[in-house]
Amino acid sequence: MSLRSARAAYNAVAFLGRLGGSGAPKAEIPKTPDEQRVKSVDLLTAKNQPAHHTDPYEYGGLVVRRGQAFDVEITLAKNDDAVVLTVELWWGDKPMASHDNFIVIPVRAIGGASDDVDEWAAKVTGVQETKMTVRISSPSTCQIGRYKMAVKTSVGETNDFRFELEGHIYVLFNPWCKDDDVFMHNEEQRKEYVLNDMGMYFYGNSKYVGSSPWYFGQFELGIMECVVRLLESAEKRFGAYSSSIEISRLLSALVNSPDEGGILVGNWSGNYEGGTEPTAWSGSASIFEEFIRTGQPVKYGQCWVFGGLLTTALRAVGIPARTITNFSSAHDADANCLLDYHFDKDGKSLNTADSVWNFHVWNDAWMARHDLPKGYGGWQAVDSTPQEYSDYVFRCGPASLTAIKSGHVYLSYDTKFVFAEVNACKVKWMISTDYSVAPKIISIETDAVGTSVLTKAVGKMEREDITSQYKPEEGSIMEYLSLFTADKHVDSLKKLIAEPGKDTNLDINLPEDVLIGKDFTVKAKFKKTCPVSELRSVTLYISCTSMYYTGVKAKLVFESQDSVEIKDAEAVHEWQVKAIDYLPNLVDQANLRFQVTMFVAETNQIANKGSDFRLIKPDLEVQVPKTVAAGTSFTVDVKFTNPLSTILHGCFFHTEGPAVLLHKKEAFRNIKGNETVQYQVTAVAKKPSGTKEILVSFSSLDLIGVMGKAFVNIV
């Protein structure tokens, strides 16, 4: 049964009903009154969950981590030393002892062997009248997910009595257990990559880096349960559910919807009718809530939304994870680590299958790699954005960062694809559209891809540059060795073609921090390396195109052909870019790309330079009370100024975050050009948790992706 066919039976009422209201696996007095050997079983959640670092989960029952013991309290009908206890645990709908998903554990008497065992075991640790405390140990390699539990009693030759608990016990991966494949040594990293429900992602381009907070919400009611149900619905072999490698690979497919019927629908068209535009999301919790409520994939997402969701899913089941952004990220369609760009004889750009995304967000998951030679454990790249098939499914990874950096692209999974994302080379060709002239190389850019890789720093809302974890320093011996190693497994690779000589250099100069709606100037700067007295007559072709962040062209803003005479050592030529020209042509991220081709008459030199530019959007001003009591209502005041001189239509505000109980999406009236408006929303504070964030976003048909945040102390 595929996940797509299972989706028909997956709806909010049934899902929440299966959680049993609060989800607590509470014991009941058996319906068969004869031989009531067990009266109740207390799972001691208040004691167990803090010890297992699972107390933040809002699921009402017991959540534990594998490889670590937990206690239960069994109350018998009477104190009888002759009673023999057995604990049964089973996973899935078809439990079988041969598959290690039906476990029968004899309860040892008090004073037996050590509790420190890496196997299923149970031992009495205390007795008080009819109450018996039993410590249950689980192996560090057991299957993660939902377990049912029963306690069986027997006395001598009499028939067994079986007491089955309602609900489920959830068993997760354990980064605190040294024998678990996801073990992390550093406590601060465990707090960040497992327990932190707030993060951030980075966007823009290599020159204009922006950041936005993201609420993962992995502990919210229904999210862990939803992730586990999705994993179960995939119906993989039982052994797969004990492997962090297979779980992370499976989740990279289940987060997207194309072939596994997963959580989120990707959309890069610019038309988001019937759904929410990707820039309006500020967290995973609201997406999971809609998915659980409707039982249908949520519309719509792009890479940073997929990245945020996958971090949530991985952390929810206990796998340490981080969201990362690769700037100037290659999408190498033919897997040769070369990105070919074609231009006609006039310097106009032609279509190409390869592309460089301004930025691309994916994930790193932490785990051992017993399937690879020693030394490839640690961070592994996983990507849920549906880009390319991997074994006939839209998924990617886990690919070892050590393997990527070393050029060992032959190792599983999808290492060659991720290697190209951070290492590919841009090759620009001038071609004849009628193929009458052989293609000519204009330029080779060996350092234009993977310019920086960023993630949230541990313990603070700042960026950390992790480029060195993905690739050696450009031009270093280590980079040469990495490329040399990868070259054995790639048809053609960067830096294998000599760049043609030239004596006139071209650069594009763009201003910084231009607010959307403002005019600005673009400059082409020339510098001669030939004798200053030699004249260089230059023909310039420039195009300005609005771009999707994936490197796909949207609309032409303007193009121009100009002549320049370079008489001195340096020269400058300028173009004015008018808001009236670019505003009607902008798409999602307000990205523009300037492409300039230079033809030098005296030397027949051809040069081409491209530069990405992102217009700045204003921030929302968000104000909240400094301190709020848990469970009470409070007011969120939002101030927004329209940066455009035109009316904004179809406006709405979206509020969520770890501080508020439920997310809200509310429509707002049309906003006049350059008008300042006030928006007010009532929110309910969550449980006492200290200082937490409230995230607010604004979108309209004319301007999207405007964000703001504030902090409130919940007591």
mmCIF file with all atom_site columns, C-alpha atoms in Angstrom, residues 371-453:
data_model
loop_
_atom_site.group_PDB
_atom_site.id
_atom_site.type_symbol
_atom_site.label_atom_id
_atom_site.label_alt_id
_atom_site.label_comp_id
_atom_site.label_asym_id
_atom_site.label_entity_id
_atom_site.label_seq_id
_atom_site.pdbx_PDB_ins_code
_atom_site.Cartn_x
_atom_site.Cartn_y
_atom_site.Cartn_z
_atom_site.occupancy
_atom_site.B_iso_or_equiv
_atom_site.pdbx_formal_charge
_atom_site.auth_seq_id
_atom_site.auth_comp_id
_atom_site.auth_asym_id
_atom_site.auth_atom_id
_atom_site.pdbx_PDB_model_num
ATOM 1  C CA . ASP A 1 371 ? 27.010 1.434  5.424   1.00 0.00 ? 371 ASP A CA 1
ATOM 2  C CA . LEU A 1 372 ? 30.143 3.345  4.328   1.00 0.00 ? 372 LEU A CA 1
ATOM 3  C CA . PRO A 1 373 ? 33.839 2.890  5.073   1.00 0.00 ? 373 PRO A CA 1
ATOM 4  C CA . LYS A 1 374 ? 34.999 4.247  8.412   1.00 0.00 ? 374 LYS A CA 1
ATOM 5  C CA . GLY A 1 375 ? 35.226 8.021  8.742   1.00 0.00 ? 375 GLY A CA 1
ATOM 6  C CA . TYR A 1 376 ? 32.111 9.182  6.869   1.00 0.00 ? 376 TYR A CA 1
ATOM 7  C CA . GLY A 1 377 ? 29.798 9.652  9.853   1.00 0.00 ? 377 GLY A CA 1
ATOM 8  C CA . GLY A 1 378 ? 28.703 12.999 11.275  1.00 0.00 ? 378 GLY A CA 1
ATOM 9  C CA . TRP A 1 379 ? 26.716 15.530 9.273   1.00 0.00 ? 379 TRP A CA 1
ATOM 10 C CA . GLN A 1 380 ? 24.863 14.168 6.245   1.00 0.00 ? 380 GLN A CA 1
ATOM 11 C CA . ALA A 1 381 ? 23.153 16.309 3.588   1.00 0.00 ? 381 ALA A CA 1
ATOM 12 C CA . VAL A 1 382 ? 19.468 15.496 3.031   1.00 0.00 ? 382 VAL A CA 1
ATOM 13 C CA . ASP A 1 383 ? 17.127 17.460 0.781   1.00 0.00 ? 383 ASP A CA 1
ATOM 14 C CA . SER A 1 384 ? 13.333 17.210 0.533   1.00 0.00 ? 384 SER A CA 1
ATOM 15 C CA . THR A 1 385 ? 12.871 19.814 -2.217  1.00 0.00 ? 385 THR A CA 1
ATOM 16 C CA . PRO A 1 386 ? 11.636 17.805 -5.230  1.00 0.00 ? 386 PRO A CA 1
ATOM 17 C CA . GLN A 1 387 ? 14.396 18.542 -7.762  1.00 0.00 ? 387 GLN A CA 1
ATOM 18 C CA . GLU A 1 388 ? 15.618 15.245 -9.205  1.00 0.00 ? 388 GLU A CA 1
ATOM 19 C CA . TYR A 1 389 ? 14.754 11.570 -8.825  1.00 0.00 ? 389 TYR A CA 1
ATOM 20 C CA . SER A 1 390 ? 16.862 9.351  -6.606  1.00 0.00 ? 390 SER A CA 1
ATOM 21 C CA . ASP A 1 391 ? 16.021 5.670  -7.093  1.00 0.00 ? 391 ASP A CA 1
ATOM 22 C CA . TYR A 1 392 ? 12.805 6.743  -8.883  1.00 0.00 ? 392 TYR A CA 1
ATOM 23 C CA . VAL A 1 393 ? 11.611 8.954  -6.000  1.00 0.00 ? 393 VAL A CA 1
ATOM 24 C CA . PHE A 1 394 ? 11.979 12.701 -5.390  1.00 0.00 ? 394 PHE A CA 1
ATOM 25 C CA . ARG A 1 395 ? 14.468 12.660 -2.513  1.00 0.00 ? 395 ARG A CA 1
ATOM 26 C CA . CYS A 1 396 ? 18.120 13.321 -1.840  1.00 0.00 ? 396 CYS A CA 1
ATOM 27 C CA . GLY A 1 397 ? 20.634 11.972 0.643   1.00 0.00 ? 397 GLY A CA 1
ATOM 28 C CA . PRO A 1 398 ? 21.874 11.278 3.168   1.00 0.00 ? 398 PRO A CA 1
ATOM 29 C CA . ALA A 1 399 ? 25.202 12.282 1.610   1.00 0.00 ? 399 ALA A CA 1
ATOM 30 C CA . SER A 1 400 ? 28.209 12.436 3.915   1.00 0.00 ? 400 SER A CA 1
ATOM 31 C CA . LEU A 1 401 ? 29.749 15.927 4.171   1.00 0.00 ? 401 LEU A CA 1
ATOM 32 C CA . THR A 1 402 ? 33.128 14.235 4.547   1.00 0.00 ? 402 THR A CA 1
ATOM 33 C CA . ALA A 1 403 ? 32.564 12.442 1.230   1.00 0.00 ? 403 ALA A CA 1
ATOM 34 C CA . ILE A 1 404 ? 31.375 15.659 -0.456  1.00 0.00 ? 404 ILE A CA 1
ATOM 35 C CA . LYS A 1 405 ? 34.396 17.615 0.727   1.00 0.00 ? 405 LYS A CA 1
ATOM 36 C CA . SER A 1 406 ? 36.811 14.836 -0.242  1.00 0.00 ? 406 SER A CA 1
ATOM 37 C CA . GLY A 1 407 ? 35.320 14.356 -3.717  1.00 0.00 ? 407 GLY A CA 1
ATOM 38 C CA . HIS A 1 408 ? 34.247 10.785 -2.970  1.00 0.00 ? 408 HIS A CA 1
ATOM 39 C CA . VAL A 1 409 ? 31.180 11.185 -5.165  1.00 0.00 ? 409 VAL A CA 1
ATOM 40 C CA . TYR A 1 410 ? 30.734 7.437  -5.672  1.00 0.00 ? 410 TYR A CA 1
ATOM 41 C CA . LEU A 1 411 ? 29.475 6.927  -2.101  1.00 0.00 ? 411 LEU A CA 1
ATOM 42 C CA . SER A 1 412 ? 25.764 6.728  -1.230  1.00 0.00 ? 412 SER A CA 1
ATOM 43 C CA . TYR A 1 413 ? 23.464 8.586  -1.346  1.00 0.00 ? 413 TYR A CA 1
ATOM 44 C CA . ASP A 1 414 ? 23.346 11.260 -4.097  1.00 0.00 ? 414 ASP A CA 1
ATOM 45 C CA . THR A 1 415 ? 26.812 12.546 -3.178  1.00 0.00 ? 415 THR A CA 1
ATOM 46 C CA . LYS A 1 416 ? 27.616 13.479 -6.791  1.00 0.00 ? 416 LYS A CA 1
ATOM 47 C CA . PHE A 1 417 ? 24.552 15.728 -7.004  1.00 0.00 ? 417 PHE A CA 1
ATOM 48 C CA . VAL A 1 418 ? 25.361 17.577 -3.752  1.00 0.00 ? 418 VAL A CA 1
ATOM 49 C CA . PHE A 1 419 ? 29.050 17.815 -4.735  1.00 0.00 ? 419 PHE A CA 1
ATOM 50 C CA . ALA A 1 420 ? 28.011 19.610 -7.922  1.00 0.00 ? 420 ALA A CA 1
ATOM 51 C CA . GLU A 1 421 ? 25.732 21.964 -5.970  1.00 0.00 ? 421 GLU A CA 1
ATOM 52 C CA . VAL A 1 422 ? 28.760 23.408 -4.159  1.00 0.00 ? 422 VAL A CA 1
ATOM 53 C CA . ASN A 1 423 ? 31.564 22.774 -6.678  1.00 0.00 ? 423 ASN A CA 1
ATOM 54 C CA . ALA A 1 424 ? 30.279 23.048 -10.254 1.00 0.00 ? 424 ALA A CA 1
ATOM 55 C CA . CYS A 1 425 ? 31.924 25.421 -12.711 1.00 0.00 ? 425 CYS A CA 1
ATOM 56 C CA . LYS A 1 426 ? 30.208 27.981 -14.968 1.00 0.00 ? 426 LYS A CA 1
ATOM 57 C CA . VAL A 1 427 ? 31.285 27.824 -18.611 1.00 0.00 ? 427 VAL A CA 1
ATOM 58 C CA . LYS A 1 428 ? 29.938 30.541 -20.920 1.00 0.00 ? 428 LYS A CA 1
ATOM 59 C CA . TRP A 1 429 ? 29.778 29.816 -24.630 1.00 0.00 ? 429 TRP A CA 1
ATOM 60 C CA . MET A 1 430 ? 29.080 31.941 -27.669 1.00 0.00 ? 430 MET A CA 1
ATOM 61 C CA . ILE A 1 431 ? 27.280 29.818 -30.217 1.00 0.00 ? 431 ILE A CA 1
ATOM 62 C CA . SER A 1 432 ? 25.847 30.269 -33.661 1.00 0.00 ? 432 SER A CA 1
ATOM 63 C CA . THR A 1 433 ? 22.110 29.626 -33.686 1.00 0.00 ? 433 THR A CA 1
ATOM 64 C CA . ASP A 1 434 ? 22.416 28.007 -37.136 1.00 0.00 ? 434 ASP A CA 1
ATOM 65 C CA . TYR A 1 435 ? 25.526 26.018 -36.054 1.00 0.00 ? 435 TYR A CA 1
ATOM 66 C CA . SER A 1 436 ? 27.579 27.542 -38.892 1.00 0.00 ? 436 SER A CA 1
ATOM 67 C CA . VAL A 1 437 ? 30.391 28.523 -36.507 1.00 0.00 ? 437 VAL A CA 1
ATOM 68 C CA . ALA A 1 438 ? 32.026 26.330 -33.867 1.00 0.00 ? 438 ALA A CA 1
ATOM 69 C CA . PRO A 1 439 ? 31.129 27.254 -30.250 1.00 0.00 ? 439 PRO A CA 1
ATOM 70 C CA . LYS A 1 440 ? 33.598 29.589 -28.567 1.00 0.00 ? 440 LYS A CA 1
ATOM 71 C CA . ILE A 1 441 ? 34.335 29.806 -24.852 1.00 0.00 ? 441 ILE A CA 1
ATOM 72 C CA . ILE A 1 442 ? 33.707 33.304 -23.520 1.00 0.00 ? 442 ILE A CA 1
ATOM 73 C CA . SER A 1 443 ? 34.747 32.682 -19.943 1.00 0.00 ? 443 SER A CA 1
ATOM 74 C CA . ILE A 1 444 ? 35.065 30.108 -17.199 1.00 0.00 ? 444 ILE A CA 1
ATOM 75 C CA . GLU A 1 445 ? 34.067 30.922 -13.633 1.00 0.00 ? 445 GLU A CA 1
ATOM 76 C CA . THR A 1 446 ? 35.616 28.406 -11.274 1.00 0.00 ? 446 THR A CA 1
ATOM 77 C CA . ASP A 1 447 ? 34.487 29.986 -8.004  1.00 0.00 ? 447 ASP A CA 1
ATOM 78 C CA . ALA A 1 448 ? 30.950 31.112 -8.869  1.00 0.00 ? 448 ALA A CA 1
ATOM 79 C CA . VAL A 1 449 ? 29.155 28.161 -7.243  1.00 0.00 ? 449 VAL A CA 1
ATOM 80 C CA . GLY A 1 450 ? 28.893 27.333 -3.554  1.00 0.00 ? 450 GLY A CA 1
ATOM 81 C CA . THR A 1 451 ? 30.154 30.781 -2.589  1.00 0.00 ? 451 THR A CA 1
ATOM 82 C CA . SER A 1 452 ? 29.069 30.267 1.021   1.00 0.00 ? 452 SER A CA 1
ATOM 83 C CA . VAL A 1 453 ? 27.119 27.741 3.070   1.00 0.00 ? 453 VAL A CA 1
#
